């Protein structure tokens, strides 16, 4: 209702601006005349009237849109003060000594007040217009920035999908070929294979099948975390030591001869996480260390408190990571120069899972040799302060 009334008055003001301005001028000068008429009989001070009429001129100049009304009000106010509120009253004269200078100064002051008021109003209007233009420009830039960000996200997703397809076609071809060839030999009754070779072929089929299973799990995780919707994690507080041990146990099913050293602090660390996904991250990093380190030395898995987070580290003692490969390590686009299959999809999956937990993942070459992958997960706010030392547990098979 108030907005409609405001719009109605604005419409009247725009349509009948001249009439409204004249009425305002008459009302302001009339109010000044009434006020001076009420004050003069009590004070008998003629200097009050010029001040009151100067104020009326300022109000008229501020409200009306054209300078002509302020100038007219200045002239009318000057004559009114001379005629009604300057001795001798009800008589217009400039012959009394000093009157001419007083009224010229009063007229000049009134005109100057009117001019400055209109100038200030114009500056205010220009400032308002400039602010509106700046706001419109800001909104336009904001929309363009949002569109640019959306385009970059779409391009990044398209690139990720392309890298994923290239990685899948590369990494799945070799194990499928191996499984097909080995199974064909096993089914060929005329080949006359010795029992030992038949067992080796069956072992190859089993190993390649497990690798394909892990690859499919990574692919599903990539599509899950890189999709359009927000992923709902099944977070629960999990004991860090138990998560590490379960991850290493699952890892040993494929690499029973690989030794792993687990180091955890003495304090009990409970971290809110989706345990199955974090186990997948650790298994991927462990398998990556086995496949790309080039050695069979023990792999070190460490968990430690890092401020308001827990840091997990997987380190090998192999040849490390080529410096030129570090920037592309987690985007799924990196291929092995020797043509061997890898777990680059697995590293991309690790990055997506850790990011969904609001953590960080980074890789580097350790100063003492080998590659080191480190990711963090935020702790609950009521965690106890960190302990001073930690404990070490040697894991491995003979």
CSV table of C-alpha atoms in Angstrom, one decimal:
chain,number,residue,atom,x,y,z
A,1,UNK,CA,0.0,0.0,0.0
A,2,UNK,CA,2.7,2.5,1.0
A,3,UNK,CA,4.6,1.7,-2.2
A,4,UNK,CA,1.5,2.4,-4.4
A,5,UNK,CA,0.9,5.7,-2.5
A,6,UNK,CA,4.5,6.7,-3.1
A,7,UNK,CA,4.2,5.9,-6.8
A,8,UNK,CA,1.0,7.9,-7.0
A,9,UNK,CA,2.5,11.0,-5.5
A,10,UNK,CA,5.5,10.7,-7.8
A,11,UNK,CA,3.2,10.4,-10.8
A,12,UNK,CA,1.3,13.6,-9.7
A,13,UNK,CA,4.7,15.4,-9.1
A,14,UNK,CA,5.9,14.5,-12.6
A,15,UNK,CA,2.7,15.4,-14.4
A,16,UNK,CA,2.1,18.7,-12.6
A,17,UNK,CA,5.6,19.8,-11.7
A,18,UNK,CA,5.1,23.5,-12.4
A,19,UNK,CA,1.9,23.8,-10.4
A,20,UNK,CA,3.4,21.7,-7.5
A,21,UNK,CA,6.5,23.9,-7.5
A,22,UNK,CA,4.6,27.1,-7.4
A,23,UNK,CA,2.4,25.7,-4.5
A,24,UNK,CA,5.5,24.7,-2.6
A,25,UNK,CA,7.1,28.1,-3.1
A,26,UNK,CA,3.9,29.9,-1.9
A,27,UNK,CA,3.6,27.6,1.1
A,28,UNK,CA,7.2,28.0,2.2
A,29,UNK,CA,7.2,31.8,1.8
A,30,UNK,CA,3.8,32.0,3.5
A,31,UNK,CA,5.1,29.9,6.4
A,32,UNK,CA,8.1,32.2,6.7
A,33,UNK,CA,5.8,35.3,6.7
A,34,UNK,CA,3.5,33.8,9.4
A,35,UNK,CA,6.5,32.9,11.5
A,36,UNK,CA,8.1,36.4,11.2
A,37,UNK,CA,4.7,38.0,11.9
A,38,UNK,CA,4.4,36.0,15.1
A,39,UNK,CA,8.0,36.7,16.2
A,40,UNK,CA,8.3,40.4,15.4
A,41,UNK,CA,5.8,41.8,17.9
A,42,UNK,CA,7.7,40.1,20.7
A,43,UNK,CA,11.3,40.6,19.8
A,44,UNK,CA,11.2,43.8,17.7
A,45,UNK,CA,14.4,42.6,16.1
A,46,UNK,CA,14.4,43.1,12.3
A,47,UNK,CA,17.4,40.8,11.7
A,48,UNK,CA,15.3,37.7,12.4
A,49,UNK,CA,13.3,38.0,9.2
A,50,UNK,CA,16.2,37.7,6.7
A,51,UNK,CA,17.3,34.4,8.4
A,52,UNK,CA,13.8,32.9,8.3
A,53,UNK,CA,13.3,33.8,4.6
A,54,UNK,CA,16.8,32.6,3.7
A,55,UNK,CA,15.8,29.2,5.2
A,56,UNK,CA,12.6,29.2,3.2
A,57,UNK,CA,14.6,29.9,0.0
A,58,UNK,CA,16.9,26.9,0.8
A,59,UNK,CA,13.9,24.6,1.3
A,60,UNK,CA,12.3,25.7,-2.0
A,61,UNK,CA,15.6,25.3,-3.8
A,62,UNK,CA,16.0,21.8,-2.4
A,63,UNK,CA,12.5,20.6,-3.2
A,64,UNK,CA,11.8,22.1,-6.6
A,65,UNK,CA,13.6,20.9,-9.8
A,66,UNK,CA,14.3,24.2,-11.5
A,67,UNK,CA,16.5,27.1,-10.4
A,68,UNK,CA,13.9,29.7,-11.4
A,69,UNK,CA,11.8,28.9,-8.4
A,70,UNK,CA,14.7,29.5,-6.0
A,71,UNK,CA,15.6,32.8,-7.8
A,72,UNK,CA,11.9,33.9,-7.7
A,73,UNK,CA,11.7,33.0,-4.0
A,74,UNK,CA,14.9,35.1,-3.3
A,75,UNK,CA,13.4,38.2,-5.0
A,76,UNK,CA,10.0,37.8,-3.3
A,77,UNK,CA,11.7,37.2,0.1
A,78,UNK,CA,13.8,40.3,-0.3
A,79,UNK,CA,10.9,42.5,-1.1
A,80,UNK,CA,8.7,40.9,1.6
A,81,UNK,CA,11.4,41.5,4.3
A,82,UNK,CA,11.8,45.1,3.2
A,83,UNK,CA,8.1,45.8,3.1
A,84,UNK,CA,6.7,43.9,6.1
A,85,UNK,CA,9.6,43.3,8.5
A,86,UNK,CA,11.9,46.4,8.2
A,87,UNK,CA,11.2,49.7,9.8
A,88,UNK,CA,9.2,51.7,8.7
A,89,UNK,CA,6.8,48.7,8.5
A,90,UNK,CA,4.3,48.3,5.5
A,91,UNK,CA,6.5,50.6,3.5
A,92,UNK,CA,9.1,49.8,0.8
A,93,UNK,CA,12.2,52.0,0.9
A,94,UNK,CA,15.9,51.9,0.2
A,95,UNK,CA,16.5,55.6,1.1
A,96,UNK,CA,17.4,55.0,4.7
A,97,UNK,CA,21.1,54.9,5.2
A,98,UNK,CA,22.5,51.4,5.1
A,99,UNK,CA,19.3,49.7,3.8
A,100,UNK,CA,20.6,49.5,0.3
A,101,UNK,CA,23.7,47.6,1.3
A,102,UNK,CA,21.7,45.3,3.7
A,103,UNK,CA,19.1,44.3,1.2
A,104,UNK,CA,21.6,43.8,-1.7
A,105,UNK,CA,23.6,41.6,0.6
A,106,UNK,CA,20.4,39.7,1.7
A,107,UNK,CA,19.4,39.2,-2.0
A,108,UNK,CA,22.9,38.0,-2.9
A,109,UNK,CA,23.0,35.6,0.0
A,110,UNK,CA,19.5,34.2,-0.9
A,111,UNK,CA,20.6,33.8,-4.6
A,112,UNK,CA,23.9,32.1,-3.5
A,113,UNK,CA,22.0,29.8,-1.1
A,114,UNK,CA,19.6,28.9,-3.9
A,115,UNK,CA,22.5,28.3,-6.4
A,116,UNK,CA,24.5,26.2,-4.0
A,117,UNK,CA,21.4,24.1,-3.1
A,118,UNK,CA,20.6,23.3,-6.7
A,119,UNK,CA,24.3,22.6,-7.4
A,120,UNK,CA,24.4,20.2,-4.4
A,121,UNK,CA,21.2,18.6,-5.5
A,122,UNK,CA,22.6,18.1,-9.0
A,123,UNK,CA,25.8,16.5,-7.5
A,124,UNK,CA,23.7,14.2,-5.4
A,125,UNK,CA,21.6,13.2,-8.4
A,126,UNK,CA,24.7,12.5,-10.4
A,127,UNK,CA,26.2,10.5,-7.5
A,128,UNK,CA,23.0,8.4,-7.3
A,129,UNK,CA,23.0,7.8,-11.0
A,130,UNK,CA,26.7,6.8,-10.9
A,131,UNK,CA,26.0,4.5,-8.0
A,132,UNK,CA,23.2,2.8,-10.0
A,133,UNK,CA,25.4,2.5,-13.0
A,134,UNK,CA,28.2,1.0,-10.9
A,135,UNK,CA,25.8,-1.4,-9.3
A,136,UNK,CA,24.4,-2.5,-12.7
A,137,UNK,CA,28.0,-2.9,-14.0
A,138,UNK,CA,28.8,-4.9,-10.9
A,139,UNK,CA,25.8,-7.2,-11.4
A,140,UNK,CA,26.8,-7.6,-15.1
A,141,UNK,CA,30.3,-8.5,-14.2
A,142,UNK,CA,29.1,-10.9,-11.5
A,143,UNK,CA,26.9,-12.6,-14.0
A,144,UNK,CA,29.7,-12.8,-16.5
A,145,UNK,CA,32.0,-14.2,-13.8
A,146,UNK,CA,29.4,-16.8,-12.8
A,147,UNK,CA,29.1,-17.8,-16.5
A,148,UNK,CA,32.8,-17.9,-16.9
A,149,UNK,CA,33.2,-20.1,-13.8
A,150,UNK,CA,30.4,-22.4,-15.0
A,151,UNK,CA,32.1,-22.7,-18.3
A,152,UNK,CA,35.5,-23.5,-16.7
A,153,UNK,CA,33.8,-26.1,-14.5
A,154,UNK,CA,32.1,-27.6,-17.6
A,155,UNK,CA,35.4,-27.6,-19.5
A,156,UNK,CA,37.2,-29.2,-16.5
A,157,UNK,CA,34.5,-31.9,-16.3
A,158,UNK,CA,34.7,-32.5,-20.1
A,159,UNK,CA,38.5,-32.8,-19.8
A,160,UNK,CA,38.1,-35.2,-16.9
A,161,UNK,CA,35.7,-37.3,-18.8
A,162,UNK,CA,38.0,-37.4,-21.8
A,163,UNK,CA,41.0,-38.3,-19.6
A,164,UNK,CA,38.9,-41.0,-17.9
A,165,UNK,CA,37.9,-42.6,-21.2
A,166,UNK,CA,41.5,-42.5,-22.4
A,167,UNK,CA,42.7,-44.0,-19.2
A,168,UNK,CA,40.0,-46.7,-19.2
A,169,UNK,CA,40.7,-47.7,-22.8
A,170,UNK,CA,44.5,-47.9,-22.0
A,171,UNK,CA,44.3,-49.6,-18.6
A,172,UNK,CA,41.6,-52.2,-19.4
A,173,UNK,CA,43.0,-53.4,-22.7
A,174,UNK,CA,46.0,-55.3,-21.2
A,175,UNK,CA,44.3,-57.2,-18.4
A,176,UNK,CA,41.4,-58.2,-20.7
A,177,UNK,CA,43.8,-59.4,-23.3
A,178,UNK,CA,45.7,-61.4,-20.7
A,179,UNK,CA,42.5,-62.9,-19.2
A,180,UNK,CA,41.2,-63.8,-22.7
A,181,UNK,CA,44.5,-65.4,-23.8
A,182,UNK,CA,45.1,-67.3,-20.5
A,183,UNK,CA,41.5,-68.6,-20.4
A,184,UNK,CA,41.7,-69.7,-24.0
A,185,UNK,CA,44.9,-71.7,-23.3
A,186,UNK,CA,43.3,-73.3,-20.2
A,187,UNK,CA,40.2,-74.4,-22.3
A,188,UNK,CA,42.4,-75.8,-25.1
A,189,UNK,CA,42.6,-79.5,-24.2
A,190,UNK,CA,45.0,-80.1,-27.1
A,191,UNK,CA,47.6,-77.7,-25.8
A,192,UNK,CA,48.9,-80.3,-23.3
A,193,UNK,CA,50.0,-77.7,-20.7
A,194,UNK,CA,51.8,-79.0,-17.6
A,195,UNK,CA,50.1,-78.6,-14.3
A,196,UNK,CA,52.5,-75.9,-13.2
A,197,UNK,CA,51.8,-73.7,-16.2
A,198,UNK,CA,48.1,-74.2,-15.8
A,199,UNK,CA,48.4,-73.0,-12.2
A,200,UNK,CA,50.4,-69.9,-13.4
A,201,UNK,CA,47.8,-69.1,-16.0
A,202,UNK,CA,45.0,-69.4,-13.4
A,203,UNK,CA,47.0,-67.2,-11.0
A,204,UNK,CA,47.4,-64.5,-13.8
A,205,UNK,CA,43.7,-64.6,-14.5
A,206,UNK,CA,43.0,-64.2,-10.8
A,207,UNK,CA,45.4,-61.3,-10.4
A,208,UNK,CA,44.1,-59.5,-13.5
A,209,UNK,CA,40.5,-60.0,-12.3
A,210,UNK,CA,41.4,-58.4,-8.9
A,211,UNK,CA,43.0,-55.5,-10.7
A,212,UNK,CA,40.0,-55.0,-12.9
A,213,UNK,CA,37.7,-55.1,-9.8
A,214,UNK,CA,39.8,-52.3,-8.2
A,215,UNK,CA,39.7,-50.3,-11.5
A,216,UNK,CA,35.9,-50.6,-11.7
A,217,UNK,CA,35.6,-49.4,-8.1
A,218,UNK,CA,37.8,-46.4,-8.9
A,219,UNK,CA,35.8,-45.6,-12.0
A,220,UNK,CA,32.5,-45.7,-10.0
A,221,UNK,CA,34.0,-43.4,-7.4
A,222,UNK,CA,35.2,-41.0,-10.0
A,223,UNK,CA,31.8,-40.8,-11.6
A,224,UNK,CA,30.2,-40.5,-8.2
A,225,UNK,CA,32.3,-37.6,-7.0
A,226,UNK,CA,32.6,-35.8,-10.3
A,227,UNK,CA,28.8,-35.9,-11.0
A,228,UNK,CA,26.4,-33.0,-10.9
A,229,UNK,CA,24.8,-33.7,-7.5
A,230,UNK,CA,26.4,-33.4,-4.1
A,231,UNK,CA,27.7,-36.6,-2.6
A,232,UNK,CA,26.2,-37.6,0.8
A,233,UNK,CA,29.0,-39.2,2.8
A,234,UNK,CA,28.2,-41.7,5.5
A,235,UNK,CA,30.4,-40.1,8.1
A,236,UNK,CA,31.0,-41.7,11.5
A,237,UNK,CA,33.8,-41.2,14.0
A,238,UNK,CA,36.3,-43.9,13.2
A,239,UNK,CA,39.5,-45.0,15.1
A,240,UNK,CA,42.4,-44.1,12.9
A,241,UNK,CA,44.5,-47.1,13.9
A,242,UNK,CA,41.7,-49.5,13.0
A,243,UNK,CA,41.2,-47.9,9.6
A,244,UNK,CA,44.9,-48.2,8.8
A,245,UNK,CA,45.0,-51.8,9.8
A,246,UNK,CA,41.9,-52.7,7.8
A,247,UNK,CA,43.3,-51.0,4.7
A,248,UNK,CA,46.6,-52.8,5.0
A,249,UNK,CA,44.8,-56.2,5.5
A,250,UNK,CA,42.8,-55.6,2.3
A,251,UNK,CA,46.0,-54.5,0.5
A,252,UNK,CA,47.8,-57.7,1.4
A,253,UNK,CA,45.2,-59.8,-0.4
A,254,UNK,CA,46.7,-58.7,-3.6
A,255,UNK,CA,50.3,-58.1,-2.5
A,256,UNK,CA,51.0,-60.7,0.2
A,257,UNK,CA,54.8,-60.3,0.0
A,258,UNK,CA,54.9,-56.5,0.4
A,259,UNK,CA,55.9,-55.3,3.8
A,260,UNK,CA,54.1,-52.3,5.3
A,261,UNK,CA,55.1,-50.3,8.4
A,262,UNK,CA,52.3,-48.6,10.3
A,263,UNK,CA,53.0,-45.7,12.7
A,264,UNK,CA,50.3,-44.1,14.8
A,265,UNK,CA,50.4,-41.8,17.8
A,266,UNK,CA,49.8,-43.0,21.4
A,267,UNK,CA,46.7,-40.9,21.7
A,268,UNK,CA,43.3,-42.2,20.5
A,269,UNK,CA,42.4,-40.3,17.3
A,270,UNK,CA,38.7,-40.4,16.3
A,271,UNK,CA,38.1,-38.9,12.9
A,272,UNK,CA,34.7,-38.3,11.3
A,273,UNK,CA,34.9,-40.1,7.9
A,274,UNK,CA,33.3,-42.5,5.5
A,275,UNK,CA,35.6,-45.4,6.5
A,276,UNK,CA,35.1,-47.5,3.2
A,277,UNK,CA,36.1,-44.5,1.1
A,278,UNK,CA,39.1,-43.6,3.2
A,279,UNK,CA,40.2,-47.2,3.1
A,280,UNK,CA,39.9,-47.0,-0.7
A,281,UNK,CA,42.2,-44.0,-0.7
A,282,UNK,CA,44.8,-45.8,1.4
A,283,UNK,CA,44.7,-48.9,-0.7
A,284,UNK,CA,45.1,-46.9,-3.9
A,285,UNK,CA,48.1,-45.1,-2.5
A,286,UNK,CA,49.7,-48.4,-1.3
A,287,UNK,CA,49.1,-50.0,-4.7
A,288,UNK,CA,50.5,-47.0,-6.4
A,289,UNK,CA,53.6,-47.2,-4.3
A,290,UNK,CA,54.1,-50.9,-5.2
A,291,UNK,CA,53.6,-50.4,-8.9
A,292,UNK,CA,55.7,-47.2,-9.4
A,293,UNK,CA,58.4,-47.3,-6.7
A,294,UNK,CA,60.5,-49.9,-8.6
A,295,UNK,CA,61.6,-51.6,-5.4
A,296,UNK,CA,60.2,-54.0,-2.8
A,297,UNK,CA,61.4,-52.1,0.3
A,298,UNK,CA,58.8,-51.6,3.1
A,299,UNK,CA,56.2,-49.0,2.6
A,300,UNK,CA,55.6,-46.6,5.5
A,301,UNK,CA,52.1,-45.6,6.5
A,302,UNK,CA,51.9,-42.9,9.2
A,303,UNK,CA,49.0,-41.1,10.9
A,304,UNK,CA,49.7,-38.1,13.1
A,305,UNK,CA,47.8,-35.1,14.5
A,306,UNK,CA,48.3,-31.9,12.5
A,307,UNK,CA,46.6,-29.1,14.3
A,308,UNK,CA,42.8,-29.5,13.9
A,309,UNK,CA,43.3,-32.4,11.4
A,310,UNK,CA,44.9,-35.8,11.2
A,311,UNK,CA,47.5,-36.3,8.5
A,312,UNK,CA,47.9,-39.7,6.8
A,313,UNK,CA,51.2,-40.3,4.9
A,314,UNK,CA,52.1,-43.2,2.6
A,315,UNK,CA,55.8,-43.2,1.7
A,316,UNK,CA,57.9,-45.6,-0.4
A,317,UNK,CA,61.7,-45.7,-0.9
A,318,UNK,CA,61.7,-46.0,-4.7
A,319,UNK,CA,62.7,-43.8,-7.6
A,320,UNK,CA,60.2,-41.1,-6.7
A,321,UNK,CA,58.1,-39.0,-9.0
A,322,UNK,CA,59.3,-37.1,-12.1
A,323,UNK,CA,59.1,-33.4,-11.3
A,324,UNK,CA,57.3,-32.7,-14.6
A,325,UNK,CA,54.6,-35.3,-13.6
A,326,UNK,CA,53.7,-33.7,-10.3
A,327,UNK,CA,51.2,-31.0,-11.6
A,328,UNK,CA,49.2,-33.7,-13.5
A,329,UNK,CA,49.4,-36.5,-11.0
A,330,UNK,CA,45.8,-36.3,-9.8
A,331,UNK,CA,43.8,-35.3,-12.9
A,332,UNK,CA,43.9,-38.8,-14.5
A,333,UNK,CA,45.7,-37.6,-17.7
A,334,UNK,CA,49.2,-38.9,-16.9
A,335,UNK,CA,50.3,-42.0,-18.7
A,336,UNK,CA,53.4,-44.2,-18.0
A,337,UNK,CA,56.2,-43.6,-20.5
A,338,UNK,CA,57.0,-47.3,-20.6
A,339,UNK,CA,53.5,-48.2,-21.6
A,340,UNK,CA,52.7,-50.1,-18.4
A,341,UNK,CA,49.3,-49.7,-16.8
A,342,UNK,CA,49.0,-47.6,-13.7
A,343,UNK,CA,46.5,-46.3,-11.1
A,344,UNK,CA,46.2,-42.7,-12.3
A,345,UNK,CA,42.4,-43.1,-12.1
A,346,UNK,CA,43.0,-44.3,-8.6
A,347,UNK,CA,44.9,-41.1,-7.7
A,348,UNK,CA,42.1,-39.0,-9.3
A,349,UNK,CA,39.7,-41.0,-7.1
A,350,UNK,CA,41.7,-40.3,-4.0
A,351,UNK,CA,41.7,-36.5,-4.7
A,352,UNK,CA,37.9,-36.6,-5.1
A,353,UNK,CA,37.3,-38.6,-1.9
A,354,UNK,CA,39.6,-36.5,0.2
A,355,UNK,CA,38.1,-33.2,-1.2
A,356,UNK,CA,34.6,-34.5,-0.4
A,357,UNK,CA,35.8,-34.9,3.3
A,358,UNK,CA,37.0,-31.3,3.2
A,359,UNK,CA,40.6,-32.5,3.4
A,360,UNK,CA,43.8,-31.9,1.3
A,361,UNK,CA,45.9,-34.3,-0.7
A,362,UNK,CA,49.4,-33.7,-2.0
A,363,UNK,CA,52.4,-35.6,-3.3
A,364,UNK,CA,56.1,-34.9,-3.2
A,365,UNK,CA,59.5,-36.5,-3.5
A,366,UNK,CA,60.9,-37.2,0.0
A,367,UNK,CA,64.3,-35.5,0.6
A,368,UNK,CA,65.8,-38.9,1.6
A,369,UNK,CA,64.4,-40.6,-1.5
A,370,UNK,CA,61.1,-42.1,-2.7
A,371,UNK,CA,57.6,-40.7,-3.2
A,372,UNK,CA,55.4,-39.4,-0.4
A,373,UNK,CA,51.6,-38.9,-0.5
A,374,UNK,CA,50.0,-37.0,2.3
A,375,UNK,CA,46.4,-36.3,2.9
A,376,UNK,CA,44.6,-34.7,5.8
A,377,UNK,CA,41.1,-35.1,7.3
A,378,UNK,CA,39.6,-32.5,9.7
A,379,UNK,CA,39.1,-33.5,13.3
A,380,UNK,CA,36.1,-33.0,15.6
A,381,UNK,CA,36.3,-29.8,17.6
A,382,UNK,CA,36.3,-31.5,20.9
A,383,UNK,CA,39.5,-33.6,20.3
A,384,UNK,CA,42.1,-33.9,23.0
A,385,UNK,CA,45.5,-32.2,22.6
A,386,UNK,CA,48.1,-34.2,20.8
A,387,UNK,CA,50.5,-36.5,22.6
A,388,UNK,CA,54.2,-35.9,22.7
A,389,UNK,CA,55.4,-39.2,21.2
A,390,UNK,CA,54.0,-42.0,19.1
A,391,UNK,CA,54.3,-45.8,18.7
A,392,UNK,CA,55.4,-47.9,15.8
A,393,UNK,CA,54.0,-51.2,14.7
A,394,UNK,CA,55.8,-53.4,12.1
A,395,UNK,CA,53.4,-55.1,9.7
A,396,UNK,CA,54.5,-57.6,7.1
A,397,UNK,CA,54.6,-61.2,5.9
A,398,UNK,CA,57.4,-63.6,5.6
